[in-house]
Amino acid sequence: MTDKFVMAIDQGTTSTRAIIFDHSGKIVATGQKEHEQIFPKAGWVEHDAKEIWDNVRSVVADALSRASLNSGDMAAIGITNQRETTLVWDKTTGEPVYNAIVWQDTRTAKIIDDLGGEEGQDKYKERVGLPLATYFAGPKVKWVLDNVEGARAKAEAGELVMGTMDSWVLWNMTGGTDGGVHVTDVTNASRTMLMDLKTLSWDESIAEDMGIPMSMLPEIKSSAEVYGEGRARGLLPGVPIAGILGDQQAATFGQACFEPGMAKNTYGTGNFMLLNTGEEIVPSKNGLLTTVCYKIGDNKPIYALEGSIAVTGSLVQWLRDNLKIIGSAPEIEELAATVEDNGGAYFVPAFSGLFAPYWKSDARGALVGLTRYVNRGHIARAVLEATAFQTREVLEAMEADSGVKLAELKVDGGMTGNELLMQFQADQLGVDVVRPVVAETTALGAAYAAGIAVGYWGGEQDVIDNWAEDARWTPQVDEGERDRVFRNWKKAVTRTFDWVDDDVVE
């Protein structure tokens, strides 16, 4: 079987990719296609799910073509996806009833307040590990059923189904209206606010609170088992689809963070740090999420603490697309390097409110500390530093919750190519920051899960053996300076609180 390959489909926030890996975990070929970001109103973010399904087929064809391979060369397919982004579709026609509502979207703020009532943000936290926040999938489904004409009646008649993007991709890949499999895995289910962390099953009482018929929900499976096979008329007929992991859990798996106390941080559209807590469910007292890390077949589930940061890489995109201060994302490093420091400027990118450890949906972005001295270079530097400061806040919360002092941080994702940012990150954390040879750990993790399910890889040890270090950054700044700039950052964050008033319609 080692002469075969495994394909991962990575359905991300800004693009969809198909990546083919060989047995050593090396990339053989990639296909990638961006999809439109739809912003109907301030705070609303949507994706066209049909465009995404078209793109899945396109990138699969591209990857196979570039590698000169076909379906017969594939041992298995794994799926990884932007989490919390939610879709409701008609299972008889295959048509979405509304665009996919993206994880960054804040339209469910009033639903969240109403659900919380007197019990507030932590109403369901003990059961699901999550605070009531606009981030999660369940309230997005409620919004669709409440606001799309005829949707609730159809849902109650059993005609509509819901899912995160893994479920939409899997359903279509396995036949759609012609026998498509309606399944999700435990990691994605743990982000809906509808799954009980202990039983790994849907909580009927929470679904009832949100007005979501149980018939809409996909079946919950492990992260590594055969869910179905590629449809007969597709590009991958008969190939087992055997791994599903939400993108951040997939990156944790691809980084070989299998021991309790191991952590990774992914630098993408947002930033997501996960700390493996083993078979123990660790409740957070410091604004983190308790989530399923992965579950391999019949093995016990492994849990994690997660710090989710909404805006990091997307802030660089905003600087490029909205302000046009840079022409391409990589230019930010060159511009930031033209100055010694941030010149006193701090940029808090609370575009979708603040996620961990604050969970304030009424916060909005702020650029503070400005003087006549500040120039484009300082703003570019403040943008990069915002990512490192937010990561430090999450790490401190993680250490407080777990009682574990991190020895080093494994990092992955597009922004890890930015040397200036990685050095500043090490300086702020006071620990080494380590990047692996294969930085595409999200897709790799999904490939590993699928490959393990079909026996292509033996298990976690193969993942550990394949992992290799590419670069390491060691702290170089003195503690006084490190703490001074972080103190100012904390001050800047407080300036974003309570920005959205009740009479502001977003």
Short mmCIF file of C-alpha atoms in Angstrom, two decimals:
data_model
loop_
_atom_site.label_atom_id
_atom_site.label_comp_id
_atom_site.label_asym_id
_atom_site.label_seq_id
_atom_site.Cartn_x
_atom_site.Cartn_y
_atom_site.Cartn_z
CA MET A 1 0.00 0.00 0.00
CA THR A 2 2.96 2.35 0.51
CA ASP A 3 3.19 2.89 -3.26
CA LYS A 4 -0.19 4.64 -3.06
CA PHE A 5 -1.02 8.17 -1.89
CA VAL A 6 -3.51 9.95 0.37
CA MET A 7 -5.41 13.08 -0.62
CA ALA A 8 -6.53 15.74 1.83
CA ILE A 9 -9.26 18.21 0.93
CA ASP A 10 -8.73 21.38 2.98
CA GLN A 11 -11.87 23.50 2.77
CA GLY A 12 -10.61 26.72 4.35
CA THR A 13 -12.01 30.16 5.06
CA THR A 14 -10.54 31.86 1.99
CA SER A 15 -9.76 28.96 -0.34
CA THR A 16 -10.16 25.24 -0.96
CA ARG A 17 -7.16 23.01 -1.55
CA ALA A 18 -6.55 19.40 -2.51
CA ILE A 19 -3.13 18.15 -1.42
CA ILE A 20 -1.70 14.73 -2.26
CA PHE A 21 0.77 13.25 0.25
CA ASP A 22 3.11 10.28 -0.04
CA HIS A 23 3.86 7.75 2.71
CA SER A 24 6.61 9.91 4.23
CA GLY A 25 4.14 12.79 4.67
CA LYS A 26 5.68 14.86 1.85
CA ILE A 27 3.56 16.92 -0.53
CA VAL A 28 3.34 15.46 -4.05
CA ALA A 29 0.92 17.95 -5.65
CA THR A 30 -1.52 20.70 -4.74
CA GLY A 31 -4.58 22.31 -6.31
CA GLN A 32 -5.94 25.53 -4.79
CA LYS A 33 -8.77 27.93 -5.56
CA GLU A 34 -10.03 30.98 -3.64
CA HIS A 35 -13.75 31.63 -3.17
CA GLU A 36 -15.64 34.87 -2.74
CA GLN A 37 -15.97 36.51 0.68
CA ILE A 38 -19.49 37.93 0.87
CA PHE A 39 -20.18 40.84 3.25
CA PRO A 40 -23.90 41.75 2.97
CA LYS A 41 -23.82 44.03 6.04
CA ALA A 42 -21.31 45.13 8.69
CA GLY A 43 -20.51 42.09 10.82
CA TRP A 44 -22.03 39.60 8.34
CA VAL A 45 -19.75 37.16 6.50
CA GLU A 46 -21.00 34.52 4.06
CA HIS A 47 -19.75 31.97 1.53
CA ASP A 48 -21.52 30.53 -1.51
CA ALA A 49 -21.59 26.79 -0.71
CA LYS A 50 -22.21 25.82 -4.35
CA GLU A 51 -19.13 27.79 -5.42
CA ILE A 52 -17.16 25.91 -2.77
CA TRP A 53 -18.40 22.51 -4.02
CA ASP A 54 -17.44 23.51 -7.59
CA ASN A 55 -14.01 24.50 -6.27
CA VAL A 56 -13.59 21.16 -4.47
CA ARG A 57 -14.03 19.32 -7.77
CA SER A 58 -11.73 21.74 -9.56
CA VAL A 59 -8.84 21.46 -7.06
CA VAL A 60 -9.12 17.65 -6.90
CA ALA A 61 -8.76 17.57 -10.71
CA ASP A 62 -5.81 20.00 -10.57
CA ALA A 63 -3.93 17.98 -7.92
CA LEU A 64 -4.45 14.66 -9.72
CA SER A 65 -3.40 16.21 -13.02
CA ARG A 66 -0.25 17.84 -11.59
CA ALA A 67 0.81 14.55 -9.98
CA SER A 68 -0.13 12.49 -13.09
CA LEU A 69 -2.21 10.25 -10.82
CA ASN A 70 -5.79 8.99 -10.83
CA SER A 71 -8.32 7.61 -8.35
CA GLY A 72 -6.68 4.18 -8.45
CA ASP A 73 -3.52 5.65 -6.91
CA MET A 74 -5.38 6.98 -3.85
CA ALA A 75 -5.52 4.86 -0.69
CA ALA A 76 -7.91 7.24 1.10
CA ILE A 77 -9.25 10.79 1.29
CA GLY A 78 -9.29 13.01 4.38
CA ILE A 79 -11.35 16.17 4.82
CA THR A 80 -10.46 19.18 6.96
CA ASN A 81 -12.47 22.36 7.10
CA GLN A 82 -13.05 25.85 8.42
CA ARG A 83 -14.96 25.12 11.60
CA GLU A 84 -18.27 26.65 12.77
CA THR A 85 -19.12 27.90 9.26
CA THR A 86 -22.65 26.57 8.89
CA LEU A 87 -24.95 25.56 6.05
CA VAL A 88 -28.58 24.49 5.82
CA TRP A 89 -29.61 22.66 2.64
CA ASP A 90 -32.49 20.73 1.13
CA LYS A 91 -31.62 17.05 1.08
CA THR A 92 -33.97 16.26 -1.83
CA THR A 93 -32.75 18.99 -4.20
CA GLY A 94 -29.21 19.50 -2.83
CA GLU A 95 -29.80 23.26 -2.85
CA PRO A 96 -28.65 25.43 0.07
CA VAL A 97 -31.55 27.46 1.48
CA TYR A 98 -29.13 30.32 2.27
CA ASN A 99 -25.41 31.06 1.93
CA ALA A 100 -23.06 29.41 4.42
CA ILE A 101 -22.74 31.67 7.48
CA VAL A 102 -19.04 32.01 8.29
CA TRP A 103 -17.50 31.53 11.74
CA GLN A 104 -16.52 35.24 11.86
CA ASP A 105 -20.13 36.38 11.38
CA THR A 106 -21.70 38.31 14.30
CA ARG A 107 -25.39 38.43 13.22
CA THR A 108 -26.47 35.99 15.95
CA ALA A 109 -25.59 38.43 18.81
CA LYS A 110 -29.25 38.93 19.81
CA ILE A 111 -29.97 35.19 19.58
CA ILE A 112 -27.00 34.62 21.90
CA ASP A 113 -28.31 37.16 24.43
CA ASP A 114 -31.81 35.67 24.32
CA LEU A 115 -30.51 32.12 24.77
CA GLY A 116 -28.34 33.13 27.71
CA GLY A 117 -31.13 34.92 29.55
CA GLU A 118 -30.45 35.27 33.25
CA GLU A 119 -27.93 32.40 33.21
CA GLY A 120 -25.69 34.29 30.80
CA GLN A 121 -22.72 33.29 28.68
CA ASP A 122 -21.91 30.03 30.51
CA LYS A 123 -25.40 28.52 30.31
CA TYR A 124 -24.30 25.42 28.35
CA LYS A 125 -20.56 25.54 29.06
CA GLU A 126 -20.42 22.59 31.45
CA ARG A 127 -22.01 20.32 28.84
CA VAL A 128 -20.47 21.61 25.60
CA GLY A 129 -17.24 23.32 26.74
CA LEU A 130 -18.14 26.57 24.96
CA PRO A 131 -19.47 29.96 26.04
CA LEU A 132 -22.50 31.39 24.28
CA ALA A 133 -20.90 33.37 21.45
CA THR A 134 -21.63 34.30 17.84
CA TYR A 135 -18.69 32.07 16.80
CA PHE A 136 -20.49 28.72 17.05
CA ALA A 137 -22.73 26.84 14.62
CA GLY A 138 -25.99 26.10 16.47
CA PRO A 139 -27.28 29.69 16.71
CA LYS A 140 -26.44 30.22 13.01
CA VAL A 141 -28.90 27.41 12.15
CA LYS A 142 -31.52 29.07 14.34
CA TRP A 143 -30.96 32.34 12.46
CA VAL A 144 -31.53 30.62 9.09
CA LEU A 145 -34.71 28.87 10.30
CA ASP A 146 -36.02 32.13 11.80
CA ASN A 147 -35.20 34.37 8.83
CA VAL A 148 -35.43 32.38 5.58
CA GLU A 149 -39.02 32.17 4.37
CA GLY A 150 -40.42 28.65 4.60
CA ALA A 151 -37.23 27.19 6.10
CA ARG A 152 -38.66 26.30 9.51
CA ALA A 153 -41.67 24.48 8.04
CA LYS A 154 -39.42 22.51 5.69
CA ALA A 155 -37.00 21.69 8.53
CA GLU A 156 -39.83 20.43 10.73
CA ALA A 157 -41.10 18.32 7.80
CA GLY A 158 -37.67 16.62 7.70
CA GLU A 159 -36.67 18.09 4.33
CA LEU A 160 -33.70 20.20 5.47
CA VAL A 161 -30.35 19.19 6.95
CA MET A 162 -27.55 21.23 8.48
CA GLY A 163 -23.83 20.81 8.74
CA THR A 164 -20.44 22.40 8.98
CA MET A 165 -18.46 22.44 5.73
CA ASP A 166 -17.02 18.94 6.23
CA SER A 167 -20.59 17.56 6.12
CA TRP A 168 -21.43 19.51 2.94
CA VAL A 169 -18.27 18.33 1.16
CA LEU A 170 -18.68 14.69 2.31
CA TRP A 171 -22.39 14.61 1.38
CA ASN A 172 -21.66 15.84 -2.13
CA MET A 173 -18.57 13.63 -2.59
CA THR A 174 -20.52 10.51 -1.65
CA GLY A 175 -23.40 11.20 -4.05
CA GLY A 176 -25.39 14.17 -2.75
CA THR A 177 -29.09 13.63 -3.50
CA ASP A 178 -28.16 10.15 -4.77
CA GLY A 179 -27.19 8.45 -1.51
CA GLY A 180 -24.93 11.13 -0.01
CA VAL A 181 -23.69 10.35 3.51
CA HIS A 182 -24.76 12.91 6.16
CA VAL A 183 -22.03 12.69 8.78
CA THR A 184 -19.72 14.88 10.84
CA ASP A 185 -16.86 13.99 13.17
CA VAL A 186 -16.52 14.64 16.89
CA THR A 187 -14.19 17.63 16.44
CA ASN A 188 -16.62 19.54 14.22
CA ALA A 189 -19.62 18.46 16.29
CA SER A 190 -17.88 19.87 19.37
CA ARG A 191 -18.00 23.35 17.74
CA THR A 192 -21.75 23.49 17.19
CA MET A 193 -22.70 24.10 20.86
CA LEU A 194 -25.05 21.11 20.42
CA MET A 195 -22.80 18.15 21.39
CA ASP A 196 -22.28 16.84 24.92
CA LEU A 197 -18.51 16.53 25.44
CA LYS A 198 -18.83 13.49 27.72
CA THR A 199 -21.24 11.39 25.67
CA LEU A 200 -20.16 12.66 22.22
CA SER A 201 -23.84 12.76 21.23
CA TRP A 202 -26.25 15.56 20.38
CA ASP A 203 -27.93 17.26 23.35
CA GLU A 204 -31.64 17.25 22.57
CA SER A 205 -32.50 19.91 25.16
CA ILE A 206 -30.04 22.44 23.71
CA ALA A 207 -31.26 21.70 20.17
CA GLU A 208 -34.81 22.31 21.45
CA ASP A 209 -33.75 25.62 23.04
CA MET A 210 -32.39 26.69 19.65
CA GLY A 211 -35.44 25.41 17.76
CA ILE A 212 -33.38 22.96 15.70
CA PRO A 213 -35.14 19.69 14.76
CA MET A 214 -32.97 16.65 15.56
CA SER A 215 -33.66 15.32 12.04
CA MET A 216 -31.43 18.08 10.64
CA LEU A 217 -28.29 16.96 12.47
CA PRO A 218 -25.61 14.75 10.90
CA GLU A 219 -24.54 11.48 12.49
CA ILE A 220 -21.48 11.95 14.72
CA LYS A 221 -18.54 9.63 13.93
CA SER A 222 -14.89 9.41 14.98
CA SER A 223 -12.16 11.38 13.19
CA ALA A 224 -10.69 8.27 11.51
CA GLU A 225 -13.01 5.66 10.01
CA VAL A 226 -14.51 4.97 6.59
CA TYR A 227 -17.61 7.18 6.22
CA GLY A 228 -18.31 6.35 2.59
CA GLU A 229 -16.71 6.21 -0.86
CA GLY A 230 -16.25 8.69 -3.68
CA ARG A 231 -19.36 8.81 -5.92
CA ALA A 232 -19.37 6.72 -9.08
CA ARG A 233 -19.47 9.73 -11.43
CA GLY A 234 -16.88 11.77 -9.56
CA LEU A 235 -13.11 12.04 -9.94
CA LEU A 236 -12.48 9.67 -7.02
CA PRO A 237 -14.94 6.79 -7.53
CA GLY A 238 -14.74 4.08 -4.88
CA VAL A 239 -11.94 5.75 -2.91
CA PRO A 240 -12.68 5.54 0.84
CA ILE A 241 -13.30 8.89 2.54
CA ALA A 242 -11.90 7.99 5.92
CA GLY A 243 -10.79 11.03 7.92
CA ILE A 244 -12.49 14.23 9.09
CA LEU A 245 -10.97 16.79 11.45
CA GLY A 246 -11.80 20.44 11.96
CA ASP A 247 -8.87 22.48 10.69
CA GLN A 248 -7.28 23.29 14.04
CA GLN A 249 -7.59 19.78 15.37
CA ALA A 250 -6.15 18.52 12.09
CA ALA A 251 -3.13 20.81 12.51
CA THR A 252 -2.65 19.54 16.08
CA PHE A 253 -2.68 15.97 14.74
CA GLY A 254 -0.32 16.86 11.87
CA GLN A 255 2.07 18.47 14.38
CA ALA A 256 2.21 15.17 16.31
CA CYS A 257 0.92 16.81 19.53
CA PHE A 258 -0.16 13.47 20.98
CA GLU A 259 1.03 13.86 24.58
CA PRO A 260 -0.87 15.86 27.22
CA GLY A 261 0.82 19.27 27.59
CA MET A 262 1.92 19.51 23.93
CA ALA A 263 0.64 22.60 22.10
CA LYS A 264 0.56 24.07 18.60
CA ASN A 265 -0.46 27.44 17.20
CA THR A 266 -1.79 27.87 13.66
CA TYR A 267 -1.38 31.26 11.97
CA GLY A 268 -4.11 31.58 9.36
CA THR A 269 -7.12 33.85 8.81
CA GLY A 270 -7.31 33.76 12.59
CA ASN A 271 -4.98 32.15 15.13
CA PHE A 272 -5.79 28.98 17.01
CA MET A 273 -3.74 27.47 19.80
CA LEU A 274 -4.57 23.98 21.04
CA LEU A 275 -3.15 22.24 24.12
CA ASN A 276 -3.62 18.46 24.34
CA THR A 277 -5.19 17.54 27.72
CA GLY A 278 -5.37 13.78 27.03
CA GLU A 279 -8.50 11.87 28.05
CA GLU A 280 -9.34 14.57 30.62
CA ILE A 281 -11.98 17.22 29.96
CA VAL A 282 -10.45 20.39 31.45
CA PRO A 283 -12.98 23.19 32.06
CA SER A 284 -11.54 26.67 31.46
CA LYS A 285 -11.70 29.43 34.05
CA ASN A 286 -9.72 31.81 31.84
CA GLY A 287 -11.72 32.29 28.65
CA LEU A 288 -10.59 29.22 26.69
CA LEU A 289 -12.71 26.58 24.98
CA THR A 290 -12.83 22.93 25.98
CA THR A 291 -13.02 20.90 22.79
CA VAL A 292 -12.46 17.43 21.33
CA CYS A 293 -8.93 17.19 19.95
CA TYR A 294 -9.43 13.94 17.99
CA LYS A 295 -10.83 10.43 18.24
CA ILE A 296 -9.21 7.64 16.26
CA GLY A 297 -11.70 4.87 15.45
CA ASP A 298 -12.85 3.07 18.59
CA ASN A 299 -10.14 4.61 20.80
CA LYS A 300 -11.13 6.96 23.62
CA PRO A 301 -11.53 10.62 22.67
CA ILE A 302 -8.63 12.99 23.31
CA TYR A 303 -9.56 16.49 24.50
CA ALA A 304 -7.91 19.91 24.24
CA LEU A 305 -8.03 23.44 25.54
CA GLU A 306 -8.22 25.97 22.75
CA GLY A 307 -7.59 29.68 22.47
CA SER A 308 -9.34 31.07 19.38
CA ILE A 309 -8.31 34.46 17.97
CA ALA A 310 -10.61 35.83 15.27
CA VAL A 311 -8.33 38.14 13.29
CA THR A 312 -4.61 37.68 12.52
CA GLY A 313 -3.81 36.87 8.87
CA SER A 314 -7.04 38.54 7.82
CA LEU A 315 -5.71 41.79 9.34
CA VAL A 316 -2.83 41.66 6.86
CA GLN A 317 -5.41 41.11 4.08
CA TRP A 318 -7.38 44.10 5.37
CA LEU A 319 -4.24 46.27 5.27
CA ARG A 320 -3.70 45.12 1.67
CA ASP A 321 -7.29 45.23 0.33
CA ASN A 322 -9.02 47.96 2.34
CA LEU A 323 -6.21 50.43 3.12
CA LYS A 324 -3.93 49.43 0.22
CA ILE A 325 -0.85 50.12 2.36
CA ILE A 326 0.77 46.99 0.85
CA GLY A 327 0.33 45.37 -2.55
CA SER A 328 0.69 41.75 -1.42
CA ALA A 329 0.67 40.01 1.97
CA PRO A 330 4.42 39.13 2.00
CA GLU A 331 5.30 42.84 1.60
CA ILE A 332 4.27 43.50 5.19
CA GLU A 333 7.48 42.02 6.58
CA GLU A 334 9.66 44.28 4.42
CA LEU A 335 7.60 47.35 5.39
CA ALA A 336 7.64 46.49 9.10
CA ALA A 337 11.43 46.01 8.95
CA THR A 338 11.89 49.69 7.93
CA VAL A 339 11.30 50.71 11.58
CA GLU A 340 12.92 49.64 14.87
CA ASP A 341 9.67 49.24 16.81
CA ASN A 342 5.95 50.07 16.65
CA GLY A 343 6.51 53.78 17.42
CA GLY A 344 3.94 53.55 20.21
CA ALA A 345 1.12 52.33 17.91
CA TYR A 346 -1.03 49.33 18.83
CA PHE A 347 -3.65 47.75 16.57
CA VAL A 348 -6.39 45.67 18.24
CA PRO A 349 -8.25 43.92 15.38
CA ALA A 350 -11.61 43.29 17.08
CA PHE A 351 -13.42 43.29 13.72
CA SER A 352 -15.70 40.41 14.83
CA GLY A 353 -15.58 41.29 18.50
CA LEU A 354 -12.91 39.72 20.70
CA PHE A 355 -12.57 35.94 20.98
CA ALA A 356 -10.31 34.26 23.59
CA PRO A 357 -9.79 35.08 26.36
CA TYR A 358 -12.34 37.96 26.44
CA TRP A 359 -15.41 36.79 24.44
CA LYS A 360 -16.77 40.29 23.90
CA SER A 361 -18.94 40.42 20.79
CA ASP A 362 -19.55 44.17 21.31
CA ALA A 363 -15.85 45.09 20.91
CA ARG A 364 -14.63 46.64 17.65
CA GLY A 365 -11.19 47.28 16.18
CA ALA A 366 -8.98 50.14 17.35
CA LEU A 367 -5.65 51.67 16.31
CA VAL A 368 -4.31 53.55 19.35
CA GLY A 369 -1.20 55.37 20.54
CA LEU A 370 -0.93 57.42 17.36
CA THR A 371 1.34 60.47 17.15
CA ARG A 372 2.70 62.51 14.22
CA TYR A 373 5.79 60.25 14.42
CA VAL A 374 3.90 57.10 13.34
CA ASN A 375 4.26 56.07 9.67
CA ARG A 376 3.28 53.17 7.39
CA GLY A 377 6.12 51.03 8.75
CA HIS A 378 4.92 51.43 12.33
CA ILE A 379 1.39 50.48 11.36
CA ALA A 380 2.66 47.41 9.49
CA ARG A 381 4.65 46.45 12.57
CA ALA A 382 1.64 47.00 14.86
CA VAL A 383 -0.39 44.68 12.61
CA LEU A 384 2.17 41.87 12.98
CA GLU A 385 2.67 42.48 16.69
CA ALA A 386 -1.11 42.19 17.28
CA THR A 387 -0.87 38.52 16.29
CA ALA A 388 1.96 37.86 18.76
CA PHE A 389 0.31 39.78 21.62
CA GLN A 390 -3.00 37.93 21.17
CA THR A 391 -1.11 34.63 21.15
CA ARG A 392 0.62 35.53 24.42
CA GLU A 393 -2.75 36.31 26.04
CA VAL A 394 -4.04 32.88 25.01
CA LEU A 395 -0.90 31.08 26.17
CA GLU A 396 -1.06 32.71 29.61
CA ALA A 397 -4.72 31.63 29.94
CA MET A 398 -3.74 28.11 28.87
CA GLU A 399 -0.96 27.85 31.43
CA ALA A 400 -3.32 29.11 34.16
CA ASP A 401 -6.03 26.54 33.24
CA SER A 402 -3.75 23.55 32.75
CA GLY A 403 -1.07 24.23 35.36
CA VAL A 404 1.46 23.28 32.65
CA LYS A 405 4.31 25.64 31.72
CA LEU A 406 4.92 25.37 28.00
CA ALA A 407 8.47 24.36 27.03
CA GLU A 408 8.18 25.33 23.36
CA LEU A 409 5.46 26.21 20.87
CA LYS A 410 5.02 24.34 17.58
CA VAL A 411 3.74 26.68 14.87
CA ASP A 412 2.28 26.28 11.39
CA GLY A 413 0.26 28.17 8.79
CA GLY A 414 1.04 30.85 6.23
CA MET A 415 2.26 33.58 8.60
CA THR A 416 5.05 31.36 9.97
CA GLY A 417 7.02 32.31 6.85
CA ASN A 418 7.33 35.81 8.34
CA GLU A 419 10.67 35.77 10.19
CA LEU A 420 10.12 39.13 11.88
CA LEU A 421 6.80 37.98 13.33
CA MET A 422 8.17 34.62 14.49
CA GLN A 423 11.09 36.30 16.30
CA PHE A 424 8.74 38.77 17.97
CA GLN A 425 6.49 35.85 18.93
CA ALA A 426 9.37 34.04 20.65
CA ASP A 427 10.34 37.30 22.39
CA GLN A 428 6.81 37.80 23.69
CA LEU A 429 6.29 34.20 24.85
CA GLY A 430 9.72 33.75 26.38
CA VAL A 431 9.94 30.22 24.86
CA ASP A 432 11.28 28.79 21.61
CA VAL A 433 8.98 28.83 18.59
CA VAL A 434 9.42 25.82 16.26
CA ARG A 435 8.24 25.40 12.65
CA PRO A 436 8.10 21.96 10.98
CA VAL A 437 9.42 21.09 7.50
CA VAL A 438 5.87 20.50 6.20
CA ALA A 439 4.07 23.69 7.26
CA GLU A 440 0.77 22.47 5.72
CA THR A 441 -0.02 20.57 8.90
CA THR A 442 -3.80 21.08 8.62
CA ALA A 443 -4.11 19.09 5.40
CA LEU A 444 -1.44 16.67 6.60
CA GLY A 445 -3.38 15.92 9.80
CA ALA A 446 -6.52 15.06 7.80
CA ALA A 447 -4.45 12.86 5.50
CA TYR A 448 -2.94 11.03 8.48
CA ALA A 449 -6.38 10.39 10.03
CA ALA A 450 -7.69 8.94 6.75
CA GLY A 451 -4.52 6.92 6.13
CA ILE A 452 -4.56 5.45 9.65
CA ALA A 453 -8.22 4.44 9.20
CA VAL A 454 -7.41 2.31 6.14
CA GLY A 455 -4.06 0.95 7.39
CA TYR A 456 -1.89 3.09 5.09
CA TRP A 457 -0.13 4.37 8.23
CA GLY A 458 0.18 2.27 11.37
CA GLY A 459 -0.84 4.99 13.83
CA GLU A 460 0.46 7.96 15.78
CA GLN A 461 4.07 6.69 15.79
CA ASP A 462 4.27 7.04 12.00
CA VAL A 463 3.16 10.68 12.35
CA ILE A 464 5.84 11.29 15.01
CA ASP A 465 8.50 9.64 12.84
CA ASN A 466 7.56 11.79 9.82
CA TRP A 467 7.61 15.10 11.76
CA ALA A 468 10.81 17.14 11.27
CA GLU A 469 11.95 20.57 12.48
CA ASP A 470 12.61 23.24 9.87
CA ALA A 471 13.29 26.42 11.88
CA ARG A 472 13.50 27.57 15.50
CA TRP A 473 13.33 31.07 16.99
CA THR A 474 14.73 31.71 20.48
CA PRO A 475 13.78 34.72 22.68
CA GLN A 476 16.28 37.59 22.37
CA VAL A 477 14.68 40.52 24.22
CA ASP A 478 15.07 41.46 27.89
CA GLU A 479 12.12 40.86 30.19
CA GLY A 480 11.57 44.55 31.04
CA GLU A 481 11.00 45.53 27.40
CA ARG A 482 8.93 42.41 26.80
CA ASP A 483 6.56 43.30 29.63
CA ARG A 484 6.43 47.04 28.85
CA VAL A 485 5.07 46.58 25.33
CA PHE A 486 2.67 43.87 26.51
CA ARG A 487 1.35 46.17 29.26
CA ASN A 488 0.58 48.80 26.61
CA TRP A 489 -1.12 46.16 24.47
CA LYS A 490 -3.41 45.20 27.38
CA LYS A 491 -4.27 48.88 27.80
CA ALA A 492 -5.08 49.13 24.08
CA VAL A 493 -7.40 46.09 24.27
CA THR A 494 -9.54 47.76 26.94
CA ARG A 495 -10.20 50.65 24.54
CA THR A 496 -12.19 48.33 22.24
CA PHE A 497 -14.71 47.15 24.85
CA ASP A 498 -18.44 48.01 24.75
CA TRP A 499 -18.24 49.80 21.40
CA VAL A 500 -21.49 48.52 19.91
CA ASP A 501 -24.54 50.11 21.56
CA ASP A 502 -28.05 48.64 21.58
CA ASP A 503 -29.22 51.15 18.96
CA VAL A 504 -26.46 50.21 16.48
CA VAL A 505 -27.80 47.93 13.74
CA GLU A 506 -25.04 45.86 12.11
#
